[in-house]
CSV table of C-alpha atoms in Angstrom, one decimal:
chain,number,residue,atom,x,y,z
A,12,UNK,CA,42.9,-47.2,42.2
A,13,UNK,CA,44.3,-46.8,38.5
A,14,UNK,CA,46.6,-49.8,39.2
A,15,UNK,CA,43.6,-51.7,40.2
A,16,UNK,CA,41.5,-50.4,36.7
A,17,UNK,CA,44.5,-51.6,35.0
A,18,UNK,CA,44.8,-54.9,36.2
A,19,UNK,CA,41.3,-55.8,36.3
A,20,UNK,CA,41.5,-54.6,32.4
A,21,UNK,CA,44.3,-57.2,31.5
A,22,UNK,CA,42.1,-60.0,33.4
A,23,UNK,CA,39.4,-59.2,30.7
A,24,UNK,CA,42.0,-59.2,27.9
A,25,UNK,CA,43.3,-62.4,28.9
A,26,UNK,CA,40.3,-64.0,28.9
A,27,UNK,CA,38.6,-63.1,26.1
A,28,UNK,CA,41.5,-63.0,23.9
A,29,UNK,CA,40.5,-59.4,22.4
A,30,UNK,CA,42.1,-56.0,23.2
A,31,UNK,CA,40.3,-53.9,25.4
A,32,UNK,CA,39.7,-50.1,24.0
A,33,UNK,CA,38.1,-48.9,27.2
A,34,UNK,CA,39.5,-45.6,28.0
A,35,UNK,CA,41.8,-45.4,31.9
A,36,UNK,CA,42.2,-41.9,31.9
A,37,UNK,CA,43.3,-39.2,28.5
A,38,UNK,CA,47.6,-39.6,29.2
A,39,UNK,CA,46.8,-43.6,30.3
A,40,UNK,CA,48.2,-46.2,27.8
A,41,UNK,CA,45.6,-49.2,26.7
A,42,UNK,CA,47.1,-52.2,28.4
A,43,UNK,CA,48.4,-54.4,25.5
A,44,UNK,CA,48.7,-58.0,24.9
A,45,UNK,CA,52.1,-59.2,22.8
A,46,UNK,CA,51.8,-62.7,20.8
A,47,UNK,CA,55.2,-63.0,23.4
A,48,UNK,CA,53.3,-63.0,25.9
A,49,UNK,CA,50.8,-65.9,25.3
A,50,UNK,CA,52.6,-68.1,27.6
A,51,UNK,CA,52.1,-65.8,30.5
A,52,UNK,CA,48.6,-65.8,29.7
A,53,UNK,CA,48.3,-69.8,29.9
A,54,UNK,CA,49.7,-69.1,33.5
A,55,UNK,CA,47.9,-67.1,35.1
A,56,UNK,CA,48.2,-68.1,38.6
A,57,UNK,CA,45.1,-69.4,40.8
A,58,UNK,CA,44.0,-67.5,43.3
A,59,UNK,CA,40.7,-68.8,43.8
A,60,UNK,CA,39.9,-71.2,45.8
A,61,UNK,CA,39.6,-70.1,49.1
A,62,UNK,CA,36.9,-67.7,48.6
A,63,UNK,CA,36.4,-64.1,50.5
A,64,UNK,CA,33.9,-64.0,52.5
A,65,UNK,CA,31.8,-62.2,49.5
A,66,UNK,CA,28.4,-63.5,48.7
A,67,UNK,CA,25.9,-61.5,46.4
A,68,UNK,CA,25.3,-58.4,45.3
A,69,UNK,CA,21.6,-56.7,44.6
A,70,UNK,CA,21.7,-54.2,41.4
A,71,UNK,CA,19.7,-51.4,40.3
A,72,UNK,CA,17.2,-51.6,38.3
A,73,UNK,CA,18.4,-50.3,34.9
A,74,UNK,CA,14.5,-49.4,34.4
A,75,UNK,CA,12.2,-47.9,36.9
A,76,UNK,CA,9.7,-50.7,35.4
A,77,UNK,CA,12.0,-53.5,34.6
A,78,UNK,CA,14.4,-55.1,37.1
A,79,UNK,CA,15.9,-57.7,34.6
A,80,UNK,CA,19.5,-56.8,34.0
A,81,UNK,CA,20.0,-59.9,31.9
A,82,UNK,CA,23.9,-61.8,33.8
A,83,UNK,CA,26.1,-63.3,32.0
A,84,UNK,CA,28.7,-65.4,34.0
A,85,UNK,CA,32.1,-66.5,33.0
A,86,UNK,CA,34.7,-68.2,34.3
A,87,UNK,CA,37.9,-66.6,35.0
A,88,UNK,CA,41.6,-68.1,34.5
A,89,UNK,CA,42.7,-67.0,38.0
A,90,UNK,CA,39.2,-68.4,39.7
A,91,UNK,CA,37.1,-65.4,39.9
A,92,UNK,CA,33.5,-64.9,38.2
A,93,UNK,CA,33.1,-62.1,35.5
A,94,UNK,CA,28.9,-61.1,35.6
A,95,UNK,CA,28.0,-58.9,33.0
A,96,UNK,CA,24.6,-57.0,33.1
A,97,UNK,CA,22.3,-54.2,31.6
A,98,UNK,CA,22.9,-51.0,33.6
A,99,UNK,CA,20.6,-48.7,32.2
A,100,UNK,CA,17.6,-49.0,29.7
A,101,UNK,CA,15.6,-46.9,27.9
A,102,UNK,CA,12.6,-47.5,25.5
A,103,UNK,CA,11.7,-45.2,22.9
A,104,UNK,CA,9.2,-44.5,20.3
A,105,UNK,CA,10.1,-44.8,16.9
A,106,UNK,CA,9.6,-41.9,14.4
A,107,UNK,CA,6.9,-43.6,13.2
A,108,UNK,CA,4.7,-44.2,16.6
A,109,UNK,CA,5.6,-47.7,16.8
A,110,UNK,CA,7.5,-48.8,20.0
A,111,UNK,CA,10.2,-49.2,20.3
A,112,UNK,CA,14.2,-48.9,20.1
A,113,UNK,CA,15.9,-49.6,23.1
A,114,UNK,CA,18.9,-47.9,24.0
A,115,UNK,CA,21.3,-50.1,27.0
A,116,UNK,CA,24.5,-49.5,28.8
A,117,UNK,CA,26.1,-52.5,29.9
A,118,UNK,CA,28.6,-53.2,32.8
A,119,UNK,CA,30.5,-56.1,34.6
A,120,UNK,CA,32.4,-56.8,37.6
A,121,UNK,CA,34.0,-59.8,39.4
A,122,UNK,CA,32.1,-61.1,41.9
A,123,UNK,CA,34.9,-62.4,44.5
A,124,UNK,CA,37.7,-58.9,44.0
A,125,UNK,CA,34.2,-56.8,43.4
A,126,UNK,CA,36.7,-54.9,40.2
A,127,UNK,CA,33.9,-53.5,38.5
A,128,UNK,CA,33.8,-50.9,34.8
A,129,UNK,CA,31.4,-50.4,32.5
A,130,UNK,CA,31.4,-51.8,28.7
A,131,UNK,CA,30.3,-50.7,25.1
A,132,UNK,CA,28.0,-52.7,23.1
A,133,UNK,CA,31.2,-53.6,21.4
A,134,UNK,CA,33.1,-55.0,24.0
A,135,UNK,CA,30.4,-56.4,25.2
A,136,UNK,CA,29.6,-58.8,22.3
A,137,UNK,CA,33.8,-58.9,21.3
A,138,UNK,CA,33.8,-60.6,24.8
A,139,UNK,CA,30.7,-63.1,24.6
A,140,UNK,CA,32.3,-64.1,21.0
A,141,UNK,CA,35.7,-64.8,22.6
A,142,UNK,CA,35.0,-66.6,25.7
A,143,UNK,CA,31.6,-68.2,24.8
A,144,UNK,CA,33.7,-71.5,26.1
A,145,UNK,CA,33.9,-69.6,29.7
A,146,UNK,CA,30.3,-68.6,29.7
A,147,UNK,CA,28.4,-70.6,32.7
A,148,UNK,CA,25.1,-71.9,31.5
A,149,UNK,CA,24.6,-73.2,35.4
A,150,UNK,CA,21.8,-76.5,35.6
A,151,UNK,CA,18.6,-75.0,35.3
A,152,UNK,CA,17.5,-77.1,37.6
A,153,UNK,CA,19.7,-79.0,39.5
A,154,UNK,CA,23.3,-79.1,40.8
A,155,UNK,CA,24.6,-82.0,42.7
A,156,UNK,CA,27.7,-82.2,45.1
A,157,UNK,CA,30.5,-84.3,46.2
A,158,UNK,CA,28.4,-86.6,48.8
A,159,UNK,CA,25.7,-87.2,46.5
A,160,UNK,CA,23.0,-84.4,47.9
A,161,UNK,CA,21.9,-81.8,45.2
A,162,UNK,CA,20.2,-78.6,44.8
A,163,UNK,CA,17.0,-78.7,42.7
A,164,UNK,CA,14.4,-76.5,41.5
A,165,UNK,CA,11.0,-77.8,41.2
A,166,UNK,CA,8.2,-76.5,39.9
A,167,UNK,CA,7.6,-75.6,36.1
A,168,UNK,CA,6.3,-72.4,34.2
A,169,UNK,CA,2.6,-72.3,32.4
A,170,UNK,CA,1.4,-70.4,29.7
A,171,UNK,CA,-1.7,-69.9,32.2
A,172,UNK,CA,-0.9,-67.7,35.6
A,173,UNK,CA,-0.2,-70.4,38.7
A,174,UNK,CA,0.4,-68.2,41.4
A,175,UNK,CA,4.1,-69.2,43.0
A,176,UNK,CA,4.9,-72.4,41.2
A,177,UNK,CA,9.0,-72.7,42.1
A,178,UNK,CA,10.8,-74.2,44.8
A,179,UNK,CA,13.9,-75.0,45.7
A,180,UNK,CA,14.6,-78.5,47.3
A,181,UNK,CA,17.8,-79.6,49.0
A,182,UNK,CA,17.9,-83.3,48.8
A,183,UNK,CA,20.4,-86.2,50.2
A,184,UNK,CA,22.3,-88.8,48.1
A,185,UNK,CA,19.0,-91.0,48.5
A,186,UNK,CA,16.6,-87.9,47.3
A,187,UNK,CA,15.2,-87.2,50.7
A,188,UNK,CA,14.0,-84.0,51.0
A,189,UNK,CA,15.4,-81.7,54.0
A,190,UNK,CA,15.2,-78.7,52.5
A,191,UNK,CA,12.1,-76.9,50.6
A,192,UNK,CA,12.5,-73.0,50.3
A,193,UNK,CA,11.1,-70.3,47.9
A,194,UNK,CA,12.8,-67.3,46.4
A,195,UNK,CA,10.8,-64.4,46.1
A,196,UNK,CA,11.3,-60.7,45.5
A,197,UNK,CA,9.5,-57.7,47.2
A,198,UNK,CA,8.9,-54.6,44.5
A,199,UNK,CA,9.2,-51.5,46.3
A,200,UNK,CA,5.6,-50.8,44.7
A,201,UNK,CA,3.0,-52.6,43.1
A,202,UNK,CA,2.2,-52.0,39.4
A,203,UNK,CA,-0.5,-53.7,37.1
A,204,UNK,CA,0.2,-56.5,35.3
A,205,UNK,CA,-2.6,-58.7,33.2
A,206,UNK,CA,-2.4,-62.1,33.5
A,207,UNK,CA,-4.4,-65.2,31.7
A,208,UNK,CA,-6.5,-64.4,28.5
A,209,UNK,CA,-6.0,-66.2,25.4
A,210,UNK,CA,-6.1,-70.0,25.4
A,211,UNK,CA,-6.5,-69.9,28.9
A,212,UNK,CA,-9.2,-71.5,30.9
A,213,UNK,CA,-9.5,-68.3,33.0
A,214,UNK,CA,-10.1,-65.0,31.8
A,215,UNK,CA,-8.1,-62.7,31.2
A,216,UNK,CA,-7.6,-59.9,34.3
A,217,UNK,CA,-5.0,-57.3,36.2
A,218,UNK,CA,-3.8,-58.0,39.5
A,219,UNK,CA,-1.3,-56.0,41.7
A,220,UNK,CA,1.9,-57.0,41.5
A,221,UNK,CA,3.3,-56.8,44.4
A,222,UNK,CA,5.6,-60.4,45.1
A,223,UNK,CA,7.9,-61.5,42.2
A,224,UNK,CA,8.7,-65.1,41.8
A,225,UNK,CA,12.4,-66.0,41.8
A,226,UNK,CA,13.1,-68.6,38.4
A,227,UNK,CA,17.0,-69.1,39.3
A,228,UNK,CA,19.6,-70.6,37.2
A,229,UNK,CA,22.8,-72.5,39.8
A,230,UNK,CA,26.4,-72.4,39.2
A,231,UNK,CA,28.3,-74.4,41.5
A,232,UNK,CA,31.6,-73.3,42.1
A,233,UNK,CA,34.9,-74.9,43.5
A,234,UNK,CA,34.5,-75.5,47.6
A,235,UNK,CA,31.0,-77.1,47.0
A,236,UNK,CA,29.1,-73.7,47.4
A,237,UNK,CA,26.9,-72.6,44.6
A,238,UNK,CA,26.0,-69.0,42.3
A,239,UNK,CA,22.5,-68.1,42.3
A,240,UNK,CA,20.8,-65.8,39.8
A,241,UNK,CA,17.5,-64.2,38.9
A,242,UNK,CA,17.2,-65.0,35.5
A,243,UNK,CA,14.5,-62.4,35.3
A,244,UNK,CA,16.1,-60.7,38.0
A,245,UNK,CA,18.7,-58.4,39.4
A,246,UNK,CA,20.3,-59.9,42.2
A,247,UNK,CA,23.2,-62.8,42.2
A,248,UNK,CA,23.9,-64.6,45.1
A,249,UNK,CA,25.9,-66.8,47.0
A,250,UNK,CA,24.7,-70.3,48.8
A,251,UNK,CA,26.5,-72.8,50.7
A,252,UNK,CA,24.8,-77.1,50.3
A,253,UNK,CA,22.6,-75.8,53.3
A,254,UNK,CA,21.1,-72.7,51.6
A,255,UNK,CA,22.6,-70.6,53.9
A,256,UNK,CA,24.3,-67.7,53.1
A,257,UNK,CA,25.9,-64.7,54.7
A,258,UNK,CA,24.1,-61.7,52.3
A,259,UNK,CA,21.5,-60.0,54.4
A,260,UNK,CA,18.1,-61.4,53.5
A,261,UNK,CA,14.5,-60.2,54.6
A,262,UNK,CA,15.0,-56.6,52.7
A,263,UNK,CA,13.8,-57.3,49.1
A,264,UNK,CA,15.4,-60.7,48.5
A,265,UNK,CA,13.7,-63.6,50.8
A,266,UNK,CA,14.2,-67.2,51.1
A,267,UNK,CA,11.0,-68.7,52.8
A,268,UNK,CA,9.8,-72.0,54.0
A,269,UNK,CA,8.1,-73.6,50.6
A,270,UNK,CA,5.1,-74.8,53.4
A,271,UNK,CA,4.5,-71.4,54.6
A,272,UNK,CA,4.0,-69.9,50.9
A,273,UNK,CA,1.7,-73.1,50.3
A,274,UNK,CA,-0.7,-72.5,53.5
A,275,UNK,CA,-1.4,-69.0,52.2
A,276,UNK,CA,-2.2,-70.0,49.0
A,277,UNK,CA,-4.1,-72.6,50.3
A,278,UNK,CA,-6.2,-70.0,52.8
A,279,UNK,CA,-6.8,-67.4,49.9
A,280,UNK,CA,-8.5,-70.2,47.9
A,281,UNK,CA,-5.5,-69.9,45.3
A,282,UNK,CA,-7.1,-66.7,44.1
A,283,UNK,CA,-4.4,-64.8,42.6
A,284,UNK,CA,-4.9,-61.2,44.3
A,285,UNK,CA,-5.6,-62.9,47.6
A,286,UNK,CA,-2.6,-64.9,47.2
A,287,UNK,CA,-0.2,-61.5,45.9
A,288,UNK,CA,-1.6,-59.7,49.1
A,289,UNK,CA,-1.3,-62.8,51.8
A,290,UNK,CA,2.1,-63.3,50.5
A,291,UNK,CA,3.4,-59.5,50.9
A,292,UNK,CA,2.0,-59.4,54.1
A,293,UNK,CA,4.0,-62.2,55.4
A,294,UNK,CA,7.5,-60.6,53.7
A,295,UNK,CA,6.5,-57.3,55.3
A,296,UNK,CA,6.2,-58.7,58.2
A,297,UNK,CA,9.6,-60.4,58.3
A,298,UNK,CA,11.0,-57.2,56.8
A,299,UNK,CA,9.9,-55.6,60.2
A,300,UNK,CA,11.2,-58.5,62.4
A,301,UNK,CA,7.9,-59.6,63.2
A,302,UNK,CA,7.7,-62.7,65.0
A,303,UNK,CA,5.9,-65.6,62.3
């Protein structure tokens, strides 16, 4: 295990080109990098491609009302991923009453080995400074592949509340569509959240949040599959050309016929709680293995 912790601390030394002052244990040595040693660090061999048979991972919420763990992806010398995230948060009020200071813990781990620590505020921003180059800002909305198909997302955000807006469309060379699926997210409870007011057309009200849309940011990676992430989110997944994938769907995380999600908007006339409660009900329902 401490060899492990030791390697996995020299990966994140050679790539971001900073010493690494997390602590192994009180009698271990930090693992140090000599300027003799920069041509081993120019070699690090590949080892990635072919891929384990690893594909996402679901975090905890590092707030019991806020699931968004903020990733940060990087590509690693040897092939690997490095995903940083928020683990924990906390919000407190300041002296004066105002809110709020926010006090975070941050962590990381490779998605494909699954060599996971946790970092300081300091090694977290030594790192981002370092290997900003290696940091995967993915297609926001499309990724295309080898034969000429792509991954897209469609739909776009409003400053007004549009119940559901994204898809995500898997298209051929000629921009047929084959594919049209929706990420959503089941919260374990509903809370209150107020949408419209202000400019908008509607006024402003509080529904029950119980469905979370999905806004996902792509990465695609070396044998034509792809990264997925919640940008507002705290999952991170892993998709062959096909959407398919081998994490276990249908728990919190589910990927639903776009059509589906449209003919229950379409029955609850659009109305936003009508629509939050039609749409649960259907991802309880497949949740429980009940046939659709």
């Amino acid at each position: 295990m401490m060899k492990q912790a030791g390697a996995f601390l020299l990966a994140l030394a050679l790539v971001t080109g900073v010493g690494v002052s997390a602590q192994m244990g009180p009698a271990e040595p930090q693992p140090q990098v000599q300027a003799g040693d920069q041509a081993k660090e120019k070699s690090v061999a590949k080892k990635y491609p072919p891929y384990p048979d690893v594909w996402g991972y679901e975090l905890p919420w590092p707030a019991k009302d806020d699931r968004n763990v903020l990733f940060n992806v990087f590509s690693l010398p040897e092939g690997d991923y490095f995903v940083t995230y928020v683990k924990s948060l906390r919000k407190a009020k300041r002296k004066d009453g105002t809110c709020c200071d926010f006090k975070m813990t941050h962590a990381a781990f490779n998605f494909f080995s699954g060599q996971k620590r946790d970092l300081s505020g300091d090694e977290l921003d030594a790192f981002g400074r370092a290997n900003d180059k290696n940091r995967l800002q993915g297609e926001l909305r499309k990724i295309l592949f080898s034969d000429g198909s792509s991954i897209e997302q469609e739909g776009r955000g409003h400053n007004c509340y549009e119940p559901f807006p994204y898809s995500i469309l898997r298209k051929n060379k000629d921009g047929v569509v084959s594919i049209n699926k929706k990420l959503l997210y089941l919260l374990p409870n509903s809370r209150k959240v107020q949408i419209n007011g202000g400019r908008c057309a509607d006024p402003a009200t509080t529904i029950d949040k119980k469905v979370e849309e999905v806004y996902a940011r792509f990465m695609q990676i070396e044998d034509e599959t792809f990264i997925l992430y919640d940008t507002g989110g705290n999952f991170i997944l892993r998709f062959d050309k096909e959407l398919n994938t081998n994490y276990r769907l249908n728990n919190s995380i589910f990927l639903v016929d776009m059509e589906r999600i449209e003919k229950i908007k379409e029955v609850q006339n659009y109305d936003p709680q009508a629509t939050q409660d039609g749409i649960s009900q259907y991802l309880l329902d497949l949740k429980r293995g009940v046939k659709q």
